[in-house]
């Protein structure tokens, strides 16, 4: 399976949710750094986080805007919207995703930006 398809499957796994995808695409020593601070240090913690999060929340939308691939590193631009603990939130983001030679994800680093943008110097 291609890196692009693995990334698309990962995003879709949050919309369904589908734990089997999470179990299959991460290396056992993978790390995941969320955009607001938490870091999960291995596949076991990533699975636990996914299961726990989905008991308290629902991903409403997570469209991918762009995927750039350079060997084993991918940069993914996206928009995220969820209902977590009965609160709707959304933001734009970028993930840097690294793969090993077996096409398993070994690292995800997320970065976020406010989704409400404005142009301060527009006339």
GROMACS .gro file of C-alpha atoms in nm:
model
  123
    1UNK     CA    1   0.000   0.000   0.000
    2UNK     CA    2   0.129   0.347  -0.083
    3UNK     CA    3   0.215   0.607   0.181
    4UNK     CA    4  -0.057   0.833   0.041
    5UNK     CA    5  -0.318   0.558   0.085
    6UNK     CA    6  -0.199   0.479   0.438
    7UNK     CA    7  -0.237   0.848   0.528
    8UNK     CA    8  -0.586   0.862   0.374
    9UNK     CA    9  -0.682   0.543   0.563
   10UNK     CA   10  -0.555   0.694   0.888
   11UNK     CA   11  -0.768   1.007   0.851
   12UNK     CA   12  -1.072   0.795   0.758
   13UNK     CA   13  -1.013   0.573   1.063
   14UNK     CA   14  -1.093   0.873   1.283
   15UNK     CA   15  -1.416   0.943   1.097
   16UNK     CA   16  -1.552   0.586   1.126
   17UNK     CA   17  -1.381   0.517   1.390
   18UNK     CA   18  -1.176   0.208   1.296
   19UNK     CA   19  -0.922   0.081   1.550
   20UNK     CA   20  -0.803  -0.194   1.314
   21UNK     CA   21  -0.649   0.064   1.082
   22UNK     CA   22  -0.465   0.222   1.376
   23UNK     CA   23  -0.332  -0.119   1.482
   24UNK     CA   24  -0.208  -0.199   1.133
   25UNK     CA   25  -0.033   0.120   1.019
   26UNK     CA   26   0.186   0.216   1.317
   27UNK     CA   27   0.523   0.067   1.407
   28UNK     CA   28   0.536  -0.066   1.765
   29UNK     CA   29   0.786   0.209   1.859
   30UNK     CA   30   0.601   0.493   1.684
   31UNK     CA   31   0.562   0.833   1.848
   32UNK     CA   32   0.273   1.074   1.801
   33UNK     CA   33   0.298   1.439   1.902
   34UNK     CA   34  -0.037   1.617   1.908
   35UNK     CA   35  -0.052   1.984   1.814
   36UNK     CA   36  -0.151   2.098   2.164
   37UNK     CA   37   0.114   1.911   2.365
   38UNK     CA   38   0.051   1.541   2.440
   39UNK     CA   39   0.301   1.288   2.307
   40UNK     CA   40   0.226   0.917   2.279
   41UNK     CA   41   0.547   0.716   2.298
   42UNK     CA   42   0.456   0.384   2.133
   43UNK     CA   43   0.184   0.199   1.944
   44UNK     CA   44   0.021   0.080   2.267
   45UNK     CA   45  -0.025   0.439   2.389
   46UNK     CA   46  -0.150   0.551   2.044
   47UNK     CA   47  -0.415   0.277   2.047
   48UNK     CA   48  -0.519   0.363   2.405
   49UNK     CA   49  -0.549   0.734   2.314
   50UNK     CA   50  -0.756   0.653   2.002
   51UNK     CA   51  -0.997   0.431   2.196
   52UNK     CA   52  -1.029   0.674   2.489
   53UNK     CA   53  -1.073   0.981   2.265
   54UNK     CA   54  -1.346   0.814   2.059
   55UNK     CA   55  -1.547   0.734   2.373
   56UNK     CA   56  -1.563   1.108   2.451
   57UNK     CA   57  -1.567   1.259   2.105
   58UNK     CA   58  -1.650   1.233   1.738
   59UNK     CA   59  -1.449   1.358   1.442
   60UNK     CA   60  -1.698   1.544   1.222
   61UNK     CA   61  -1.466   1.624   0.932
   62UNK     CA   62  -1.097   1.582   0.856
   63UNK     CA   63  -1.040   1.660   0.488
   64UNK     CA   64  -0.689   1.644   0.351
   65UNK     CA   65  -0.598   1.951   0.147
   66UNK     CA   66  -0.254   1.840   0.025
   67UNK     CA   67  -0.004   1.556   0.066
   68UNK     CA   68   0.364   1.606  -0.019
   69UNK     CA   69   0.591   1.300  -0.016
   70UNK     CA   70   0.972   1.301  -0.006
   71UNK     CA   71   1.101   0.946   0.035
   72UNK     CA   72   0.993   0.836   0.387
   73UNK     CA   73   0.867   1.177   0.503
   74UNK     CA   74   0.522   1.312   0.420
   75UNK     CA   75   0.373   1.653   0.489
   76UNK     CA   76  -0.005   1.663   0.509
   77UNK     CA   77  -0.213   1.982   0.515
   78UNK     CA   78  -0.566   1.940   0.656
   79UNK     CA   79  -0.869   2.090   0.831
   80UNK     CA   80  -1.002   1.926   1.147
   81UNK     CA   81  -1.347   1.955   1.304
   82UNK     CA   82  -1.476   1.756   1.599
   83UNK     CA   83  -1.730   1.735   1.878
   84UNK     CA   84  -1.531   1.650   2.191
   85UNK     CA   85  -1.707   1.636   2.527
   86UNK     CA   86  -2.005   1.817   2.368
   87UNK     CA   87  -1.792   2.107   2.241
   88UNK     CA   88  -1.743   2.175   1.869
   89UNK     CA   89  -1.395   2.287   1.770
   90UNK     CA   90  -1.205   2.317   1.446
   91UNK     CA   91  -0.868   2.428   1.317
   92UNK     CA   92  -0.631   2.399   1.023
   93UNK     CA   93  -0.322   2.187   1.059
   94UNK     CA   94  -0.015   2.022   0.918
   95UNK     CA   95   0.127   1.682   1.004
   96UNK     CA   96   0.480   1.563   0.938
   97UNK     CA   97   0.461   1.185   0.907
   98UNK     CA   98   0.768   0.961   0.890
   99UNK     CA   99   0.761   0.601   0.769
  100UNK     CA  100   1.011   0.318   0.814
  101UNK     CA  101   1.125   0.091   0.530
  102UNK     CA  102   0.834  -0.148   0.600
  103UNK     CA  103   0.588   0.139   0.530
  104UNK     CA  104   0.481   0.163   0.894
  105UNK     CA  105   0.436   0.505   1.053
  106UNK     CA  106   0.715   0.575   1.301
  107UNK     CA  107   0.644   0.940   1.380
  108UNK     CA  108   0.362   1.193   1.353
  109UNK     CA  109   0.410   1.556   1.452
  110UNK     CA  110   0.103   1.780   1.430
  111UNK     CA  111   0.093   2.159   1.410
  112UNK     CA  112  -0.220   2.373   1.417
  113UNK     CA  113  -0.339   2.713   1.301
  114UNK     CA  114  -0.665   2.895   1.369
  115UNK     CA  115  -0.911   2.827   1.090
  116UNK     CA  116  -1.062   3.176   1.104
  117UNK     CA  117  -0.823   3.384   0.895
  118UNK     CA  118  -0.836   3.753   0.809
  119UNK     CA  119  -0.646   4.004   0.599
  120UNK     CA  120  -0.538   4.298   0.818
  121UNK     CA  121  -0.408   4.507   0.526
  122UNK     CA  122  -0.697   4.462   0.281
  123UNK     CA  123  -0.865   4.776   0.150
   0.00000   0.00000   0.00000
